Amino acid sequence: MNFIELQFDDFTLESFDRFWYEVDRLDDKNVVLLLGPEAATVTAESIDRIKKSKVPAGVRLSSFNKMQEWEEVAQRIPTEKEYELFIAEEARQIFRSLNAQKPEGVNVLAERITRF
């Protein structure tokens, strides 16, 4: 199994529900949440597969509108540091919203922003 790719216009309750539905279907319920700001993508990556040196597996959720919004903000914000702070706050809000809908039995071991 590789990654299940989900694409939505926005990060919404519906998209988060679908994300968690797919994560809950994974064999390994211990995941790391990763936010990729370059493509406005949240990934839940299976930890046991990484530990066992297997091909990573998980679920990716992308938001087209959020990606466009972040690109526009990047053009307006004068410094890279300010953009990183903006993305960090966005990530906190997204992770908070995701975790509010997390089903029982799924363990989020860490949350990270991948790179700028």
mmCIF file of N, CA and C in Angstrom:
data_model
loop_
_atom_site.group_PDB
_atom_site.id
_atom_site.type_symbol
_atom_site.label_atom_id
_atom_site.label_comp_id
_atom_site.label_asym_id
_atom_site.label_seq_id
_atom_site.Cartn_x
_atom_site.Cartn_y
_atom_site.Cartn_z
ATOM 1 N N MET A 1 0.845 -1.184 0.000
ATOM 2 C CA MET A 1 0.000 0.000 0.000
ATOM 3 C C MET A 1 0.885 1.240 0.000
ATOM 4 N N ASN A 2 0.526 2.205 -0.789
ATOM 5 C CA ASN A 2 1.238 3.472 -0.786
ATOM 6 C C ASN A 2 0.351 4.524 -0.146
ATOM 7 N N PHE A 3 0.233 5.658 -0.797
ATOM 8 C CA PHE A 3 -0.573 6.740 -0.236
ATOM 9 C C PHE A 3 -1.906 6.865 -0.952
ATOM 10 N N ILE A 4 -2.935 7.119 -0.180
ATOM 11 C CA ILE A 4 -4.245 7.446 -0.725
ATOM 12 C C ILE A 4 -4.261 8.960 -0.865
ATOM 13 N N GLU A 5 -4.555 9.443 -2.051
ATOM 14 C CA GLU A 5 -4.548 10.883 -2.336
ATOM 15 C C GLU A 5 -5.979 11.407 -2.359
ATOM 16 N N LEU A 6 -6.248 12.401 -1.530
ATOM 17 C CA LEU A 6 -7.558 13.052 -1.498
ATOM 18 C C LEU A 6 -7.374 14.515 -1.855
ATOM 19 N N GLN A 7 -8.164 15.000 -2.794
ATOM 20 C CA GLN A 7 -8.078 16.407 -3.183
ATOM 21 C C GLN A 7 -9.441 17.064 -3.023
ATOM 22 N N PHE A 8 -9.444 18.158 -2.290
ATOM 23 C CA PHE A 8 -10.657 18.934 -2.063
ATOM 24 C C PHE A 8 -10.359 20.391 -2.377
ATOM 25 N N ASP A 9 -11.401 21.157 -2.613
ATOM 26 C CA ASP A 9 -11.205 22.591 -2.828
ATOM 27 C C ASP A 9 -10.714 23.270 -1.557
ATOM 28 N N ASP A 10 -11.266 22.860 -0.411
ATOM 29 C CA ASP A 10 -10.919 23.487 0.862
ATOM 30 C C ASP A 10 -10.740 22.432 1.936
ATOM 31 N N PHE A 11 -10.066 22.821 3.023
ATOM 32 C CA PHE A 11 -10.046 22.002 4.225
ATOM 33 C C PHE A 11 -11.362 22.276 4.944
ATOM 34 N N THR A 12 -12.237 21.280 4.962
ATOM 35 C CA THR A 12 -13.561 21.420 5.562
ATOM 36 C C THR A 12 -13.827 20.229 6.479
ATOM 37 N N LEU A 13 -14.925 20.290 7.216
ATOM 38 C CA LEU A 13 -15.311 19.149 8.043
ATOM 39 C C LEU A 13 -15.467 17.900 7.187
ATOM 40 N N GLU A 14 -16.052 18.065 6.015
ATOM 41 C CA GLU A 14 -16.237 16.934 5.101
ATOM 42 C C GLU A 14 -14.899 16.343 4.674
ATOM 43 N N SER A 15 -13.955 17.201 4.295
ATOM 44 C CA SER A 15 -12.655 16.687 3.850
ATOM 45 C C SER A 15 -11.905 16.034 5.005
ATOM 46 N N PHE A 16 -12.009 16.597 6.216
ATOM 47 C CA PHE A 16 -11.352 15.996 7.376
ATOM 48 C C PHE A 16 -11.992 14.653 7.727
ATOM 49 N N ASP A 17 -13.325 14.558 7.615
ATOM 50 C CA ASP A 17 -14.003 13.281 7.860
ATOM 51 C C ASP A 17 -13.508 12.209 6.894
ATOM 52 N N ARG A 18 -13.400 12.559 5.638
ATOM 53 C CA ARG A 18 -12.928 11.596 4.633
ATOM 54 C C ARG A 18 -11.480 11.205 4.906
ATOM 55 N N PHE A 19 -10.660 12.187 5.276
ATOM 56 C CA PHE A 19 -9.260 11.938 5.631
ATOM 57 C C PHE A 19 -9.175 10.901 6.753
ATOM 58 N N TRP A 20 -9.901 11.136 7.840
ATOM 59 C CA TRP A 20 -9.844 10.218 8.978
ATOM 60 C C TRP A 20 -10.453 8.861 8.641
ATOM 61 N N TYR A 21 -11.472 8.841 7.798
ATOM 62 C CA TYR A 21 -12.046 7.564 7.364
ATOM 63 C C TYR A 21 -10.967 6.714 6.704
ATOM 64 N N GLU A 22 -10.192 7.316 5.812
ATOM 65 C CA GLU A 22 -9.130 6.585 5.109
ATOM 66 C C GLU A 22 -7.987 6.215 6.058
ATOM 67 N N VAL A 23 -7.632 7.108 6.980
ATOM 68 C CA VAL A 23 -6.584 6.790 7.961
ATOM 69 C C VAL A 23 -7.026 5.609 8.820
ATOM 70 N N ASP A 24 -8.271 5.599 9.225
ATOM 71 C CA ASP A 24 -8.803 4.527 10.068
ATOM 72 C C ASP A 24 -8.766 3.178 9.362
ATOM 73 N N ARG A 25 -8.734 3.175 8.058
ATOM 74 C CA ARG A 25 -8.682 1.933 7.277
ATOM 75 C C ARG A 25 -7.263 1.367 7.167
ATOM 76 N N LEU A 26 -6.244 2.155 7.540
ATOM 77 C CA LEU A 26 -4.861 1.680 7.484
ATOM 78 C C LEU A 26 -4.646 0.555 8.491
ATOM 79 N N ASP A 27 -3.728 -0.354 8.174
ATOM 80 C CA ASP A 27 -3.386 -1.420 9.119
ATOM 81 C C ASP A 27 -2.788 -0.841 10.393
ATOM 82 N N ASP A 28 -1.922 0.145 10.235
ATOM 83 C CA ASP A 28 -1.243 0.771 11.368
ATOM 84 C C ASP A 28 -1.957 2.068 11.714
ATOM 85 N N LYS A 29 -2.426 2.174 12.924
ATOM 86 C CA LYS A 29 -3.179 3.363 13.351
ATOM 87 C C LYS A 29 -2.298 4.386 14.070
ATOM 88 N N ASN A 30 -0.973 4.146 14.126
ATOM 89 C CA ASN A 30 -0.030 5.105 14.701
ATOM 90 C C ASN A 30 0.533 5.945 13.568
ATOM 91 N N VAL A 31 0.187 7.225 13.559
ATOM 92 C CA VAL A 31 0.564 8.076 12.432
ATOM 93 C C VAL A 31 1.235 9.364 12.905
ATOM 94 N N VAL A 32 1.982 9.939 11.984
ATOM 95 C CA VAL A 32 2.534 11.276 12.147
ATOM 96 C C VAL A 32 1.791 12.160 11.167
ATOM 97 N N LEU A 33 1.339 13.334 11.626
ATOM 98 C CA LEU A 33 0.698 14.301 10.736
ATOM 99 C C LEU A 33 1.750 15.274 10.231
ATOM 100 N N LEU A 34 1.822 15.421 8.930
ATOM 101 C CA LEU A 34 2.774 16.324 8.291
ATOM 102 C C LEU A 34 2.009 17.342 7.467
ATOM 103 N N LEU A 35 2.399 18.600 7.575
ATOM 104 C CA LEU A 35 1.784 19.643 6.755
ATOM 105 C C LEU A 35 2.827 20.135 5.768
ATOM 106 N N GLY A 36 2.528 20.015 4.482
ATOM 107 C CA GLY A 36 3.412 20.508 3.431
ATOM 108 C C GLY A 36 2.889 21.820 2.890
ATOM 109 N N PRO A 37 3.492 22.946 3.288
ATOM 110 C CA PRO A 37 2.963 24.242 2.870
ATOM 111 C C PRO A 37 3.089 24.522 1.380
ATOM 112 N N GLU A 38 4.049 23.901 0.703
ATOM 113 C CA GLU A 38 4.218 24.188 -0.717
ATOM 114 C C GLU A 38 3.034 23.728 -1.555
ATOM 115 N N ALA A 39 2.295 22.727 -1.072
ATOM 116 C CA ALA A 39 1.135 22.234 -1.816
ATOM 117 C C ALA A 39 -0.123 22.181 -0.956
ATOM 118 N N ALA A 40 -0.100 22.815 0.213
ATOM 119 C CA ALA A 40 -1.241 22.798 1.139
ATOM 120 C C ALA A 40 -1.765 21.375 1.309
ATOM 121 N N THR A 41 -0.868 20.489 1.754
ATOM 122 C CA THR A 41 -1.188 19.078 1.896
ATOM 123 C C THR A 41 -0.940 18.618 3.323
ATOM 124 N N VAL A 42 -1.914 17.907 3.876
ATOM 125 C CA VAL A 42 -1.752 17.260 5.171
ATOM 126 C C VAL A 42 -1.601 15.772 4.903
ATOM 127 N N THR A 43 -0.592 15.161 5.514
ATOM 128 C CA THR A 43 -0.331 13.740 5.334
ATOM 129 C C THR A 43 -0.347 13.041 6.683
ATOM 130 N N ALA A 44 -1.014 11.905 6.746
ATOM 131 C CA ALA A 44 -0.917 11.007 7.898
ATOM 132 C C ALA A 44 -0.074 9.834 7.431
ATOM 133 N N GLU A 45 1.118 9.706 7.999
ATOM 134 C CA GLU A 45 2.047 8.670 7.562
ATOM 135 C C GLU A 45 2.159 7.593 8.635
ATOM 136 N N SER A 46 2.054 6.347 8.207
ATOM 137 C CA SER A 46 2.116 5.198 9.102
ATOM 138 C C SER A 46 3.517 5.054 9.699
ATOM 139 N N ILE A 47 3.606 4.990 11.016
ATOM 140 C CA ILE A 47 4.894 4.894 11.704
ATOM 141 C C ILE A 47 5.479 3.492 11.643
ATOM 142 N N ASP A 48 4.676 2.454 11.853
ATOM 143 C CA ASP A 48 5.202 1.092 11.863
ATOM 144 C C ASP A 48 5.863 0.730 10.541
ATOM 145 N N ARG A 49 5.337 1.210 9.442
ATOM 146 C CA ARG A 49 5.934 0.902 8.143
ATOM 147 C C ARG A 49 7.303 1.556 8.022
ATOM 148 N N ILE A 50 7.460 2.741 8.564
ATOM 149 C CA ILE A 50 8.757 3.414 8.530
ATOM 150 C C ILE A 50 9.754 2.644 9.391
ATOM 151 N N LYS A 51 9.345 2.251 10.593
ATOM 152 C CA LYS A 51 10.226 1.513 11.503
ATOM 153 C C LYS A 51 10.702 0.209 10.880
ATOM 154 N N LYS A 52 9.847 -0.432 10.106
ATOM 155 C CA LYS A 52 10.178 -1.725 9.509
ATOM 156 C C LYS A 52 10.815 -1.577 8.133
ATOM 157 N N SER A 53 11.192 -0.358 7.762
ATOM 158 C CA SER A 53 11.833 -0.057 6.472
ATOM 159 C C SER A 53 10.996 -0.519 5.290
ATOM 160 N N LYS A 54 9.705 -0.436 5.434
ATOM 161 C CA LYS A 54 8.806 -0.760 4.331
ATOM 162 C C LYS A 54 8.472 0.515 3.581
ATOM 163 N N VAL A 55 7.860 0.357 2.439
ATOM 164 C CA VAL A 55 7.410 1.516 1.672
ATOM 165 C C VAL A 55 6.418 2.290 2.533
ATOM 166 N N PRO A 56 6.613 3.605 2.673
ATOM 167 C CA PRO A 56 5.674 4.384 3.488
ATOM 168 C C PRO A 56 4.244 4.265 2.969
ATOM 169 N N ALA A 57 3.320 4.346 3.885
ATOM 170 C CA ALA A 57 1.903 4.311 3.532
ATOM 171 C C ALA A 57 1.183 5.366 4.348
ATOM 172 N N GLY A 58 0.079 5.825 3.823
ATOM 173 C CA GLY A 58 -0.699 6.803 4.553
ATOM 174 C C GLY A 58 -1.746 7.451 3.684
ATOM 175 N N VAL A 59 -2.191 8.608 4.140
ATOM 176 C CA VAL A 59 -3.246 9.350 3.453
ATOM 177 C C VAL A 59 -2.788 10.789 3.294
ATOM 178 N N ARG A 60 -2.991 11.344 2.099
ATOM 179 C CA ARG A 60 -2.681 12.745 1.833
ATOM 180 C C ARG A 60 -3.967 13.481 1.479
ATOM 181 N N LEU A 61 -4.134 14.643 2.094
ATOM 182 C CA LEU A 61 -5.288 15.499 1.830
ATOM 183 C C LEU A 61 -4.778 16.846 1.355
ATOM 184 N N SER A 62 -5.177 17.240 0.155
ATOM 185 C CA SER A 62 -4.741 18.518 -0.410
ATOM 186 C C SER A 62 -5.922 19.458 -0.581
ATOM 187 N N SER A 63 -5.639 20.757 -0.403
ATOM 188 C CA SER A 63 -6.653 21.791 -0.595
ATOM 189 C C SER A 63 -6.181 22.765 -1.663
ATOM 190 N N PHE A 64 -6.863 22.775 -2.786
ATOM 191 C CA PHE A 64 -6.492 23.659 -3.891
ATOM 192 C C PHE A 64 -6.622 25.128 -3.492
ATOM 193 N N ASN A 65 -7.735 25.488 -2.864
ATOM 194 C CA ASN A 65 -7.949 26.895 -2.487
ATOM 195 C C ASN A 65 -6.955 27.368 -1.432
ATOM 196 N N LYS A 66 -6.618 26.495 -0.474
ATOM 197 C CA LYS A 66 -5.649 26.869 0.562
ATOM 198 C C LYS A 66 -4.272 27.068 -0.069
ATOM 199 N N MET A 67 -3.914 26.233 -1.031
ATOM 200 C CA MET A 67 -2.637 26.388 -1.722
ATOM 201 C C MET A 67 -2.575 27.747 -2.425
ATOM 202 N N GLN A 68 -3.645 28.119 -3.116
ATOM 203 C CA GLN A 68 -3.686 29.420 -3.786
ATOM 204 C C GLN A 68 -3.601 30.563 -2.783
ATOM 205 N N GLU A 69 -4.330 30.436 -1.672
ATOM 206 C CA GLU A 69 -4.305 31.473 -0.637
ATOM 207 C C GLU A 69 -2.882 31.656 -0.103
ATOM 208 N N TRP A 70 -2.202 30.546 0.182
ATOM 209 C CA TRP A 70 -0.848 30.635 0.731
ATOM 210 C C TRP A 70 0.132 31.217 -0.282
ATOM 211 N N GLU A 71 -0.057 30.894 -1.559
ATOM 212 C CA GLU A 71 0.803 31.482 -2.596
ATOM 213 C C GLU A 71 0.614 32.997 -2.657
ATOM 214 N N GLU A 72 -0.629 33.445 -2.558
ATOM 215 C CA GLU A 72 -0.904 34.890 -2.566
ATOM 216 C C GLU A 72 -0.309 35.572 -1.338
ATOM 217 N N VAL A 73 -0.427 34.942 -0.188
ATOM 218 C CA VAL A 73 0.150 35.505 1.038
ATOM 219 C C VAL A 73 1.670 35.578 0.912
ATOM 220 N N ALA A 74 2.274 34.554 0.345
ATOM 221 C CA ALA A 74 3.734 34.543 0.175
ATOM 222 C C ALA A 74 4.206 35.722 -0.666
ATOM 223 N N GLN A 75 3.391 36.143 -1.622
ATOM 224 C CA GLN A 75 3.752 37.287 -2.466
ATOM 225 C C GLN A 75 3.645 38.604 -1.706
ATOM 226 N N ARG A 76 2.745 38.673 -0.728
ATOM 227 C CA ARG A 76 2.508 39.919 0.010
ATOM 228 C C ARG A 76 3.403 40.089 1.234
ATOM 229 N N ILE A 77 3.765 38.989 1.871
ATOM 230 C CA ILE A 77 4.562 39.069 3.099
ATOM 231 C C ILE A 77 6.011 39.364 2.724
ATOM 232 N N PRO A 78 6.596 40.393 3.362
ATOM 233 C CA PRO A 78 7.920 40.864 2.949
ATOM 234 C C PRO A 78 9.093 39.935 3.251
ATOM 235 N N THR A 79 9.006 39.098 4.291
ATOM 236 C CA THR A 79 10.162 38.255 4.609
ATOM 237 C C THR A 79 9.758 36.793 4.723
ATOM 238 N N GLU A 80 10.737 35.932 4.504
ATOM 239 C CA GLU A 80 10.499 34.500 4.615
ATOM 240 C C GLU A 80 10.142 34.119 6.055
ATOM 241 N N LYS A 81 10.772 34.774 7.014
ATOM 242 C CA LYS A 81 10.499 34.495 8.429
ATOM 243 C C LYS A 81 9.031 34.789 8.769
ATOM 244 N N GLU A 82 8.514 35.905 8.270
ATOM 245 C CA GLU A 82 7.108 36.236 8.518
ATOM 246 C C GLU A 82 6.184 35.208 7.870
ATOM 247 N N TYR A 83 6.551 34.728 6.681
ATOM 248 C CA TYR A 83 5.754 33.705 6.009
ATOM 249 C C TYR A 83 5.779 32.405 6.817
ATOM 250 N N GLU A 84 6.938 32.038 7.341
ATOM 251 C CA GLU A 84 7.045 30.836 8.166
ATOM 252 C C GLU A 84 6.155 30.944 9.405
ATOM 253 N N LEU A 85 6.117 32.119 10.025
ATOM 254 C CA LEU A 85 5.243 32.327 11.183
ATOM 255 C C LEU A 85 3.772 32.215 10.791
ATOM 256 N N PHE A 86 3.417 32.759 9.631
ATOM 257 C CA PHE A 86 2.052 32.659 9.120
ATOM 258 C C PHE A 86 1.671 31.188 8.919
ATOM 259 N N ILE A 87 2.542 30.423 8.264
ATOM 260 C CA ILE A 87 2.268 29.006 8.007
ATOM 261 C C ILE A 87 2.193 28.226 9.319
ATOM 262 N N ALA A 88 3.050 28.553 10.275
ATOM 263 C CA ALA A 88 3.017 27.863 11.569
ATOM 264 C C ALA A 88 1.661 28.056 12.248
ATOM 265 N N GLU A 89 1.117 29.264 12.178
ATOM 266 C CA GLU A 89 -0.203 29.522 12.764
ATOM 267 C C GLU A 89 -1.293 28.782 11.987
ATOM 268 N N GLU A 90 -1.206 28.787 10.674
ATOM 269 C CA GLU A 90 -2.168 28.037 9.855
ATOM 270 C C GLU A 90 -2.105 26.549 10.205
ATOM 271 N N ALA A 91 -0.891 26.021 10.358
ATOM 272 C CA ALA A 91 -0.712 24.603 10.689
ATOM 273 C C ALA A 91 -1.353 24.278 12.032
ATOM 274 N N ARG A 92 -1.143 25.141 13.024
ATOM 275 C CA ARG A 92 -1.761 24.909 14.341
ATOM 276 C C ARG A 92 -3.279 24.808 14.216
ATOM 277 N N GLN A 93 -3.866 25.696 13.437
ATOM 278 C CA GLN A 93 -5.324 25.681 13.269
ATOM 279 C C GLN A 93 -5.788 24.421 12.543
ATOM 280 N N ILE A 94 -5.063 24.028 11.511
ATOM 281 C CA ILE A 94 -5.431 22.827 10.752
ATOM 282 C C ILE A 94 -5.288 21.587 11.627
ATOM 283 N N PHE A 95 -4.155 21.457 12.332
ATOM 284 C CA PHE A 95 -3.962 20.302 13.209
ATOM 285 C C PHE A 95 -5.025 20.261 14.311
ATOM 286 N N ARG A 96 -5.351 21.415 14.872
ATOM 287 C CA ARG A 96 -6.384 21.486 15.919
ATOM 288 C C ARG A 96 -7.729 20.995 15.357
ATOM 289 N N SER A 97 -8.094 21.468 14.183
ATOM 290 C CA SER A 97 -9.360 21.058 13.562
ATOM 291 C C SER A 97 -9.356 19.571 13.237
ATOM 292 N N LEU A 98 -8.244 19.085 12.700
ATOM 293 C CA LEU A 98 -8.144 17.658 12.386
ATOM 294 C C LEU A 98 -8.279 16.804 13.642
ATOM 295 N N ASN A 99 -7.531 17.158 14.666
ATOM 296 C CA ASN A 99 -7.547 16.355 15.891
ATOM 297 C C ASN A 99 -8.900 16.370 16.581
ATOM 298 N N ALA A 100 -9.674 17.421 16.394
ATOM 299 C CA ALA A 100 -11.016 17.476 16.974
ATOM 300 C C ALA A 100 -11.925 16.413 16.365
ATOM 301 N N GLN A 101 -11.605 15.951 15.169
ATOM 302 C CA GLN A 101 -12.424 14.950 14.481
ATOM 303 C C GLN A 101 -11.778 13.569 14.444
ATOM 304 N N LYS A 102 -10.623 13.411 15.049
ATOM 305 C CA LYS A 102 -9.886 12.145 15.006
ATOM 306 C C LYS A 102 -10.701 11.029 15.645
ATOM 307 N N PRO A 103 -10.829 9.903 14.950
ATOM 308 C CA PRO A 103 -11.586 8.784 15.518
ATOM 309 C C PRO A 103 -10.787 8.071 16.617
ATOM 310 N N GLU A 104 -11.517 7.421 17.521
ATOM 311 C CA GLU A 104 -10.858 6.603 18.543
ATOM 312 C C GLU A 104 -10.085 5.496 17.855
ATOM 313 N N GLY A 105 -8.959 5.145 18.432
ATOM 314 C CA GLY A 105 -8.152 4.070 17.873
ATOM 315 C C GLY A 105 -7.034 4.552 16.974
ATOM 316 N N VAL A 106 -7.107 5.780 16.512
ATOM 317 C CA VAL A 106 -6.025 6.360 15.713
ATOM 318 C C VAL A 106 -5.167 7.195 16.656
ATOM 319 N N ASN A 107 -3.871 6.942 16.637
ATOM 320 C CA ASN A 107 -2.944 7.656 17.511
ATOM 321 C C ASN A 107 -2.062 8.590 16.697
ATOM 322 N N VAL A 108 -2.160 9.883 16.971
ATOM 323 C CA VAL A 108 -1.285 10.864 16.328
ATOM 324 C C VAL A 108 -0.077 11.023 17.240
ATOM 325 N N LEU A 109 1.083 10.574 16.767
ATOM 326 C CA LEU A 109 2.287 10.588 17.586
ATOM 327 C C LEU A 109 3.049 11.898 17.491
ATOM 328 N N ALA A 110 2.877 12.625 16.391
ATOM 329 C CA ALA A 110 3.572 13.907 16.216
ATOM 330 C C ALA A 110 2.887 14.694 15.113
ATOM 331 N N GLU A 111 3.129 15.995 15.142
ATOM 332 C CA GLU A 111 2.640 16.906 14.099
ATOM 333 C C GLU A 111 3.828 17.756 13.666
ATOM 334 N N ARG A 112 4.039 17.859 12.351
ATOM 335 C CA ARG A 112 5.189 18.621 11.858
ATOM 336 C C ARG A 112 4.845 19.358 10.571
ATOM 337 N N ILE A 113 5.542 20.477 10.371
ATOM 338 C CA ILE A 113 5.523 21.160 9.079
ATOM 339 C C ILE A 113 6.733 20.630 8.326
ATOM 340 N N THR A 114 6.543 20.200 7.085
ATOM 341 C CA THR A 114 7.627 19.508 6.388
ATOM 342 C C THR A 114 8.787 20.405 5.994
ATOM 343 N N ARG A 115 8.555 21.478 5.227
ATOM 344 C CA ARG A 115 9.659 22.381 4.866
ATOM 345 C C ARG A 115 9.086 23.625 4.230
ATOM 346 N N PHE A 116 9.928 24.639 4.156
ATOM 347 C CA PHE A 116 9.537 25.891 3.513
ATOM 348 C C PHE A 116 10.354 26.070 2.270
#
